[in-house]
Amino acid sequence: MDFLKTLFSLPDFENDTQAYIARMLRVVLASVAILGLAYSLINISNDPANFLRYAAQLGFILLTLAAMLYLIRKGYPRAASIVLVIASWFIFTAAAYTGGGVTSSAYMGYLVVLAMAGLVVAQPGWIIGTAALCTLSGYGLLYAEQSGLLPPAAVANTSREIWLDSLVYFGLVAALQILASRLVIDALKLSRQESEQRQEAREREEKRSKLLKRVIDLGKEVIQASELDWCMRKIHQGVQKGLGFDRVGLFLYDNEKRTIQGVYGTDWHGNIEDTSWFVQNADEYEAWQVALKDPDGMNLIDNYTALHKDLSPENEMYGVKEHVTLAAWSGKQPVALIAVDNAITGEKIGAEKIEALRLFAGYAGLAITNARNLEAVQQELENFSYSVSHDLRSPLRAVVGFSKILLTDSSENLQDGNRQYLEKIHENGRQMGLLIDDLLSFSRVGRQAIRLTRIELNPIIERIIANIKITQPDRQVDWQVADLPPCKADFTLIQVVITNQLENAYTYTASQPEAKIEIGSLEVDGQTAYYVRDNGIGFEMEYADKIFRVFHRLHHESEFEGTGVGLAIVQRIVQRHGGKIWAESTPGEGATFYFSLP
């Protein structure tokens, strides 16, 4: 058995076509050897007188097979195919010539020769040439018979003899047909596989293109972050929801303290969680050091749990398989560590996602550095504005108070012109006091820590509307409040957001005879967006971004009350939550203010 395996073993072919022909020829050779031996034994037992004839035929067959094996093992399967066709034609021509010519059973062997040519050579020129050769050979046998040149038949052409010979022919043709059908099936399978591979390649490329485009959009969004906390929330949201990872861990690197501190992570339900409790020495933190050593700043672990066998079932990393960590860089300085896994869904992390994550990490590193720098500058400005505003309150309070006293207690001794001056001093001082109070509120928003909880918004809205009605009981407003889904936010700050938005809508519908304010929610890009819609005076959309700036008013203060700080406070709170705020409006037809939270 080992001898046969060695004998029929095939060399390595660089060309797939040659390898396939060689494998097919090996099957043909085995079939010819078995049927040739059977043919010789059957005929020798049936016609012992022609022993030498059948032995010579078997010897020629075996020599031909040996020559073919030699050519195949030397790497010439096409030459072996040609030898098989020519040798087969020679055997059947010789057998027909000595066996009675065209009327002998050997003449039917030309059909086997044609079948072999069509299968093993598989070239139209060779097939046509083989058919012409067999046709001319048949005519030569016929001519020899009619001219008396054909020798007497060496074997009897009885029905029995013809039937016995046909068993070999049928067997050979059947074997060739089986190989032909196998060839067609394999070709169809290969074609289908290639088609599927091309389709999969197109789908992967489309998916990759969409993912990379999404990375660019997400990158542009996080780079606009002016606060570090909002920036980190946007990065977490971009990696988890934008790139499609189950869990994300964000860690900031402090180069001066040489520490790694957690910022935000993801629990086993896919919700964002505060991980600021995690602080570790950067030089001792393995994940950080491994991420820095990799040329691309990335480390992929195929089975995290198997690598860290000491994990307990209570550990948040227990059961994690594929785990990726990479450093986010700003120039040549590493600033953060991003860790991701798909432990919740068990989905395999594909190469296109790793590529997208690596690209997004570049945006994240730049965004973190920008946010830190802007936050430092902003902190200085806030400290300055807070100090100035606080120092101004006492003298301003004195101005307003003394002017009020003069207007009240000394009104009889004041001339009309002096009274008007005092009234303007008092009113402008009061307005300035409101501006200072709002400026201090704006500063406090940036200082206040955020504590996220699950909040039902409808009770808060009802309470705010009730307070607004108390201030102006005679004014009629059609309040329409939908059943809003809960959100996750800071309880105190979200009340400030809703209060300012409702008061803004209430203020700018004052000139409407039938004021209408609607509060509702809808789905925007897979997130819940809350909105406050009014039928007030509205504004031009070219000013949509300016209305969120501090002290920026689109209408004079004599027309509508307010300091122009409320919407700026709303935007700052929403951004600190990692959310988004925007407005839509048409002059004279009202405005709609939207905000969404992650």
XYZ file of C-alpha atoms in Angstrom:
598
model
C 0.000 0.000 0.000
C 2.849 2.410 0.875
C 4.458 1.517 -2.470
C 1.280 2.449 -4.374
C 0.941 5.717 -2.446
C 4.522 6.594 -3.307
C 4.072 5.501 -6.913
C 0.952 7.571 -7.472
C 2.038 10.589 -5.381
C 2.120 13.916 -7.221
C 4.693 16.713 -7.120
C 3.824 20.296 -6.196
C 2.603 22.329 -9.147
C 2.778 26.110 -9.296
C -0.072 26.140 -11.815
C -3.492 25.093 -10.469
C -4.571 23.860 -13.920
C -1.600 21.484 -14.181
C -2.243 20.216 -10.663
C -5.869 19.487 -11.551
C -4.916 17.674 -14.811
C -2.350 15.599 -12.902
C -4.930 14.529 -10.305
C -7.396 13.610 -13.059
C -4.773 11.655 -15.009
C -3.919 9.687 -11.906
C -7.519 8.467 -11.737
C -7.503 7.675 -15.482
C -4.260 5.717 -15.166
C -5.648 3.664 -12.303
C -8.845 2.953 -14.292
C -6.894 1.979 -17.447
C -4.544 -0.274 -15.470
C -7.407 -2.091 -13.701
C -9.579 -2.463 -16.834
C -6.589 -3.380 -19.022
C -5.607 -6.140 -16.615
C -9.218 -7.343 -16.434
C -9.472 -7.267 -20.248
C -6.310 -9.357 -20.659
C -7.281 -11.929 -18.023
C -10.803 -12.312 -19.419
C -9.595 -12.770 -22.983
C -6.702 -15.085 -22.030
C -9.090 -17.328 -20.116
C -11.601 -17.212 -22.970
C -9.046 -17.539 -25.810
C -5.787 -19.186 -24.559
C -4.514 -19.569 -28.120
C -3.993 -15.788 -28.356
C -2.103 -15.512 -25.067
C 0.834 -13.679 -26.631
C -1.502 -11.188 -28.341
C -3.211 -10.218 -25.077
C 0.033 -10.261 -23.097
C 1.627 -7.913 -25.618
C -1.358 -5.570 -25.385
C -1.147 -5.562 -21.555
C 2.606 -4.970 -21.688
C 2.159 -2.018 -24.032
C -0.515 -0.576 -21.745
C 1.716 -0.905 -18.690
C 4.680 0.686 -20.508
C 2.452 3.563 -21.577
C 1.209 4.054 -18.013
C 4.772 3.989 -16.705
C 5.817 6.642 -19.227
C 2.844 8.783 -18.229
C 3.651 8.473 -14.533
C 7.200 9.528 -15.265
C 6.002 12.630 -17.168
C 3.508 13.523 -14.455
C 6.087 13.228 -11.664
C 8.471 15.390 -13.711
C 5.806 18.070 -13.913
C 4.511 17.536 -17.471
C 0.871 16.442 -17.098
C -0.111 17.906 -20.495
C 2.511 15.752 -22.268
C 1.271 12.690 -20.348
C -2.257 13.407 -21.631
C -1.026 13.466 -25.236
C 0.885 10.197 -24.744
C -2.285 8.564 -23.376
C -4.376 9.598 -26.402
C -1.766 8.547 -28.975
C -1.033 5.239 -27.214
C -4.761 4.440 -26.963
C -5.207 5.145 -30.673
C -2.260 2.902 -31.475
C -3.549 -0.015 -29.355
C -7.045 0.074 -30.866
C -5.731 0.528 -34.414
C -3.387 -2.482 -34.029
C -6.149 -4.566 -32.414
C -8.603 -3.686 -35.202
C -6.017 -4.366 -37.928
C -5.293 -7.860 -36.576
C -8.847 -8.522 -35.418
C -10.925 -8.118 -38.547
C -10.839 -4.405 -39.418
C -13.887 -2.176 -39.148
C -16.131 -5.082 -38.179
C -14.002 -6.007 -35.152
C -14.889 -4.957 -31.579
C -11.567 -3.078 -31.352
C -12.863 -0.533 -33.883
C -15.317 0.704 -31.204
C -12.278 1.672 -29.129
C -11.930 4.828 -31.213
C -14.880 6.192 -29.232
C -12.819 5.677 -26.065
C -9.898 7.523 -27.709
C -12.168 10.483 -28.536
C -13.557 10.514 -24.983
C -10.010 10.518 -23.582
C -8.935 13.329 -25.889
C -11.920 15.435 -24.859
C -11.293 14.868 -21.160
C -7.539 14.815 -20.576
C -6.290 17.091 -23.372
C -9.314 19.408 -23.328
C -8.254 21.485 -26.346
C -10.527 21.858 -29.400
C -7.643 21.449 -31.851
C -6.546 18.146 -30.325
C -10.113 16.828 -30.166
C -10.766 17.658 -33.851
C -7.403 16.224 -34.814
C -8.088 13.007 -32.854
C -11.523 12.662 -34.518
C -9.930 13.134 -37.956
C -7.218 10.614 -37.099
C -9.760 7.983 -36.001
C -11.859 8.632 -39.125
C -8.878 8.275 -41.458
C -7.732 5.161 -39.576
C -11.168 3.606 -40.052
C -11.052 4.419 -43.735
C -7.575 2.873 -43.924
C -8.892 -0.334 -42.345
C -11.792 -0.343 -44.796
C -9.467 0.228 -47.750
C -7.133 -2.562 -46.582
C -10.075 -4.922 -46.241
C -11.440 -4.137 -49.712
C -7.951 -4.321 -51.269
C -7.153 -7.661 -49.671
C -4.356 -6.114 -47.599
C -6.031 -6.878 -44.284
C -4.634 -10.044 -42.630
C -7.000 -12.748 -41.468
C -8.662 -12.014 -38.121
C -6.596 -13.347 -35.220
C -9.692 -13.525 -32.965
C -13.248 -14.583 -33.526
C -15.744 -11.746 -33.962
C -18.647 -13.532 -32.307
C -21.349 -11.822 -30.327
C -19.821 -13.177 -27.131
C -16.385 -11.759 -27.978
C -17.832 -8.395 -28.877
C -19.847 -8.309 -25.641
C -16.775 -9.193 -23.546
C -14.727 -6.437 -25.217
C -17.566 -3.968 -24.775
C -17.386 -4.471 -20.993
C -13.928 -2.876 -21.045
C -15.002 -0.101 -23.394
C -18.098 0.674 -21.365
C -16.038 0.679 -18.182
C -13.477 3.073 -19.640
C -16.111 5.401 -21.069
C -18.071 5.320 -17.798
C -14.913 6.202 -15.848
C -14.196 9.053 -18.262
C -17.769 10.337 -18.007
C -17.581 10.246 -14.223
C -14.403 12.300 -14.383
C -16.012 14.673 -16.887
C -19.019 15.211 -14.632
C -16.687 15.713 -11.694
C -14.766 18.247 -13.744
C -17.976 20.166 -14.539
C -19.156 20.039 -10.911
C -15.801 21.241 -9.616
C -15.737 24.011 -12.209
C -19.213 25.134 -11.169
C -18.231 25.023 -7.509
C -15.079 26.983 -8.215
C -17.018 29.533 -10.242
C -19.597 29.869 -7.487
C -16.884 30.197 -4.845
C -15.099 32.844 -6.887
C -18.383 34.685 -7.394
C -19.133 34.510 -3.673
C -15.610 35.651 -2.853
C -15.935 38.597 -5.224
C -19.297 39.463 -3.706
C -17.872 39.175 -0.184
C -14.904 41.309 -1.227
C -17.250 43.973 -2.624
C -19.370 43.890 0.522
C -16.269 44.110 2.725
C -14.972 47.042 0.710
C -18.337 48.815 0.877
C -18.526 48.152 4.603
C -14.947 49.354 5.014
C -15.629 52.522 3.029
C -18.750 53.298 5.061
C -16.892 52.597 8.297
C -13.971 54.837 7.358
C -16.352 57.613 6.297
C -18.086 57.232 9.646
C -14.705 57.464 11.396
C -13.973 60.750 9.621
C -17.382 62.159 10.614
C -16.918 61.009 14.213
C -13.392 62.403 14.252
C -14.591 65.824 13.107
C -17.220 65.758 15.844
C -14.898 64.866 18.744
C -12.267 67.411 17.670
C -14.864 70.156 18.181
C -15.131 69.270 21.886
C -14.163 72.199 24.084
C -14.326 70.299 27.392
C -12.375 67.190 28.294
C -15.311 65.388 29.909
C -17.547 66.011 26.915
C -14.686 64.967 24.620
C -14.222 61.642 26.462
C -17.954 60.974 26.336
C -17.964 61.641 22.602
C -14.999 59.323 22.113
C -16.714 56.573 24.119
C -19.916 57.077 22.151
C -18.016 57.109 18.842
C -16.179 53.849 19.558
C -19.166 51.995 21.006
C -22.064 53.171 18.851
C -20.213 54.613 15.871
C -17.749 51.763 15.305
C -19.934 49.036 16.831
C -17.951 47.636 19.780
C -19.813 46.128 22.743
C -17.683 47.536 25.535
C -15.246 50.443 25.604
C -12.782 51.518 28.257
C -11.139 54.963 28.163
C -8.084 55.827 30.252
C -6.173 59.117 30.390
C -2.398 59.254 30.653
C -0.813 61.879 32.914
C 2.750 62.385 31.751
C 3.771 64.417 34.814
C 2.366 61.998 37.380
C 3.128 58.931 35.210
C -0.342 57.515 35.913
C -3.172 55.902 33.989
C -6.636 56.901 35.210
C -9.951 55.510 34.105
C -12.526 57.917 32.702
C -15.448 56.007 31.209
C -16.151 52.333 30.697
C -19.061 50.086 29.722
C -20.953 47.685 31.960
C -22.228 44.248 30.925
C -25.518 45.829 29.806
C -23.754 48.137 27.352
C -24.289 51.296 29.424
C -21.600 53.914 29.987
C -20.183 54.032 33.521
C -17.754 56.193 35.477
C -14.380 54.463 35.981
C -12.464 57.384 37.504
C -11.789 55.214 40.569
C -9.195 53.274 38.557
C -5.728 54.804 38.938
C -2.480 52.938 38.317
C 1.179 53.681 37.794
C 1.749 53.857 34.027
C 5.107 52.076 34.253
C 3.441 49.132 36.014
C 0.274 48.959 33.911
C 0.817 46.044 31.516
C -1.861 46.997 28.969
C -0.357 50.470 28.590
C 3.185 49.215 28.214
C 2.187 46.555 25.655
C 0.213 49.099 23.626
C 3.214 51.425 23.517
C 5.617 48.684 22.404
C 3.595 47.761 19.329
C 4.644 49.800 16.258
C 1.026 50.694 15.559
C 0.216 51.240 19.230
C -2.246 48.335 19.224
C -2.403 44.983 20.993
C -4.901 42.255 20.055
C -5.463 39.322 22.415
C -7.404 36.398 20.930
C -8.522 34.934 24.265
C -8.142 37.306 27.203
C -9.614 34.924 29.784
C -7.332 32.074 28.734
C -4.301 34.370 28.973
C -5.322 35.639 32.423
C -6.297 32.375 34.079
C -6.379 33.904 37.569
C -9.546 35.928 36.804
C -12.500 35.173 39.059
C -16.059 34.910 37.673
C -16.861 38.194 39.447
C -14.170 40.054 37.503
C -15.550 42.326 34.769
C -13.027 40.845 32.306
C -13.959 37.221 32.999
C -15.206 35.471 29.865
C -13.695 38.033 27.467
C -12.129 36.514 24.373
C -10.968 39.032 21.771
C -9.636 42.144 23.492
C -7.966 45.131 21.816
C -5.998 47.925 23.463
C -4.319 50.795 21.690
C -2.727 54.084 22.632
C -4.143 57.367 21.366
C -1.335 59.725 20.381
C -1.071 63.458 19.902
C 2.007 63.877 17.757
C 4.762 61.925 19.502
C 3.076 62.050 22.899
C 0.686 59.252 24.041
C -2.317 60.771 25.792
C -4.836 57.982 26.367
C -5.555 54.258 26.222
C -8.581 52.799 24.451
C -9.699 49.240 25.252
C -12.513 47.412 23.421
C -14.127 43.984 23.294
C -17.285 42.294 22.012
C -17.905 40.257 25.139
C -21.672 40.924 25.163
C -22.557 39.772 21.629
C -19.532 37.525 21.071
C -19.140 39.004 17.570
C -15.680 38.540 16.072
C -13.644 41.716 15.713
C -12.931 42.074 11.994
C -9.892 43.621 10.369
C -11.947 46.531 9.019
C -13.057 47.459 12.552
C -9.495 47.349 13.833
C -8.436 49.610 10.966
C -11.288 52.018 11.763
C -10.410 51.983 15.470
C -6.768 52.762 14.731
C -7.801 55.698 12.519
C -10.282 57.003 15.081
C -7.638 56.806 17.822
C -5.663 59.415 15.878
C -8.630 61.785 16.014
C -9.182 60.936 19.682
C -5.601 61.772 20.663
C -5.784 65.138 18.899
C -9.235 65.875 20.365
C -8.084 65.106 23.927
C -5.097 67.437 23.609
C -7.247 70.220 22.132
C -9.880 69.774 24.851
C -7.238 69.898 27.585
C -5.723 73.080 26.167
C -9.114 74.723 25.644
C -10.252 73.653 29.090
C -7.171 75.210 30.666
C -7.758 78.486 28.835
C -11.456 78.349 29.579
C -10.769 77.682 33.243
C -8.623 80.784 33.419
C -11.365 82.822 31.751
C -13.977 81.384 34.085
C -11.871 82.167 37.125
C -11.387 85.680 35.841
C -15.065 86.211 35.026
C -16.138 84.686 38.315
C -13.770 86.903 40.248
C -14.756 90.043 38.362
C -18.459 89.233 38.540
C -18.261 88.467 42.248
C -16.330 91.659 42.977
C -18.819 93.733 40.957
C -21.864 92.493 42.822
C -21.274 94.472 46.050
C -20.739 97.938 44.514
C -23.494 97.274 41.983
C -25.864 96.277 44.754
C -25.043 99.549 46.489
C -25.756 101.536 43.318
C -29.123 99.847 42.809
C -30.038 100.096 46.491
C -29.142 103.771 46.933
C -30.838 104.736 43.691
C -33.961 102.964 44.896
C -33.803 104.814 48.210
C -33.475 108.150 46.447
C -36.403 107.351 44.175
C -38.550 106.305 47.122
C -37.598 108.592 49.992
C -36.569 111.754 48.144
C -38.938 111.658 45.195
C -40.632 114.952 46.221
C -37.346 116.876 46.157
C -36.219 115.529 42.755
C -36.640 117.471 39.568
C -38.123 115.610 36.619
C -34.798 115.341 34.773
C -32.969 114.052 37.850
C -35.731 111.515 38.474
C -35.344 110.125 34.964
C -31.589 109.853 35.447
C -32.063 107.945 38.712
C -34.637 105.642 37.145
C -32.197 104.822 34.314
C -29.398 104.244 36.847
C -31.628 101.938 38.859
C -32.947 99.979 35.833
C -29.564 99.576 34.172
C -28.010 98.588 37.474
C -30.722 95.971 37.960
C -30.188 94.677 34.411
C -26.450 94.528 34.988
C -27.075 92.576 38.168
C -29.056 90.020 36.177
C -26.227 89.776 33.665
C -23.712 89.182 36.428
C -25.924 86.548 38.048
C -26.308 84.753 34.711
C -22.576 84.987 34.079
C -21.906 83.426 37.478
C -24.441 80.691 36.674
C -22.680 80.052 33.373
C -19.353 79.733 35.194
C -20.815 77.386 37.811
C -22.078 75.048 35.077
C -18.473 74.395 34.032
C -17.393 73.767 37.634
C -20.247 71.552 38.781
C -19.615 67.778 38.842
C -22.037 65.622 36.853
C -23.790 62.738 38.595
C -25.788 60.638 36.161
C -29.104 59.108 37.250
C -32.223 57.849 35.488
C -34.693 60.749 35.341
C -38.386 60.930 34.488
C -38.850 64.242 32.663
C -42.640 64.707 32.756
C -42.874 65.530 36.524
C -40.065 68.089 36.134
C -41.799 69.737 33.168
C -45.140 69.905 34.980
C -43.497 71.591 37.966
C -41.682 74.163 35.804
C -44.855 74.986 33.863
C -46.720 75.481 37.142
C -44.063 77.933 38.356
C -44.206 79.849 35.053
C -47.989 80.168 35.325
C -47.637 81.658 38.809
C -45.434 84.518 37.501
C -48.054 85.603 34.918
C -51.422 84.111 35.857
C -53.317 86.263 33.333
C -51.425 85.013 30.291
C -52.900 82.037 28.405
C -50.587 79.476 26.776
C -51.577 76.173 25.203
C -49.068 73.749 26.772
C -48.887 70.347 24.989
C -46.679 67.847 26.813
C -46.192 64.343 25.376
C -45.303 61.279 27.431
C -41.508 61.516 27.319
C -39.098 58.600 27.697
C -36.686 58.819 30.650
C -33.125 60.012 30.204
C -29.834 59.552 32.016
C -28.479 62.881 33.225
C -27.581 65.025 36.216
C -30.839 65.819 38.017
C -29.982 69.420 38.891
C -28.512 70.329 35.530
C -31.284 68.767 33.458
C -33.776 70.940 35.349
C -31.753 73.989 34.309
C -31.880 72.814 30.671
C -35.648 72.351 30.646
C -36.333 75.548 32.624
C -34.308 77.709 30.258
C -35.857 76.145 27.159
C -39.424 76.506 28.423
C -38.827 80.071 29.605
C -37.254 80.893 26.245
C -40.312 79.558 24.392
C -42.608 81.353 26.853
C -40.780 84.662 26.311
C -40.796 84.611 22.512
C -44.472 83.672 22.211
C -45.571 86.706 24.251
C -46.651 88.600 21.136
C -48.852 85.754 19.879
C -52.585 86.038 20.594
C -52.808 82.237 20.858
C -49.463 81.065 22.188
C -48.692 77.367 21.800
C -45.734 75.458 23.250
C -45.215 71.742 22.536
C -42.800 69.419 24.363
C -42.114 65.988 22.839
C -39.509 63.499 21.651
C -38.500 61.613 18.515
C -35.763 59.323 17.192
C -32.795 60.994 15.473
C -29.906 58.825 14.240
C -30.829 56.047 16.642
C -31.005 58.356 19.680
C -33.874 59.955 21.545
C -34.079 63.694 20.891
C -36.271 65.892 23.099
C -37.707 69.096 21.659
C -39.524 72.284 22.671
C -41.541 73.787 19.815
C -43.293 77.172 19.902
C -45.253 79.365 17.515
C -43.385 82.524 18.482
C -41.515 85.072 16.380
C -38.797 82.634 15.246
C -35.466 83.619 13.694
C -33.380 83.296 10.548
C -31.508 79.979 10.328
C -28.277 81.783 9.466
C -28.190 82.807 13.151
C -28.881 79.286 14.451
C -25.355 78.860 15.868
C -25.107 82.375 17.308
C -28.127 82.046 19.583
C -26.147 79.647 21.804
C -23.408 82.201 22.428
C -23.141 84.118 25.705
C -24.968 87.479 25.705
C -25.910 87.085 22.040
C -29.450 88.299 21.423
C -31.344 88.393 18.127
C -33.838 90.955 19.487
C -33.419 94.113 21.506
C -33.959 93.809 25.242
C -36.746 96.377 25.019
C -38.745 93.886 22.939
C -38.223 90.771 25.039
C -36.840 90.184 28.518
C -33.692 88.183 29.116
C -29.912 88.486 29.216
C -28.932 86.152 26.360
C -27.210 83.614 28.613
C -29.932 80.981 29.054
C -29.386 79.088 25.792
C -25.608 79.239 26.253
C -26.060 77.557 29.633
C -28.321 74.945 28.027
C -25.740 74.178 25.344
C -22.943 73.900 27.890
C -24.883 71.481 30.075
C -25.892 69.307 27.118
C -22.318 69.242 25.826
C -20.973 68.305 29.247
C -23.345 65.325 29.157
C -21.882 64.326 25.800
C -25.080 65.282 23.993
C -26.046 67.550 21.137
C -28.298 70.606 20.839
C -29.588 72.336 17.719
C -32.455 74.546 16.572
C -34.769 74.937 13.580
C -36.864 77.990 12.855
C -38.691 80.113 10.304
C -39.236 83.829 10.993
C -42.819 84.464 12.070
C -43.614 80.750 12.365
C -41.910 79.816 15.609
C -38.841 77.787 16.554
C -37.982 74.271 17.672
C -35.062 73.505 19.990
C -33.781 69.910 20.133
C -31.331 68.214 22.453
C -30.206 64.605 22.728
C -28.243 62.788 25.429
C -26.176 59.591 25.023
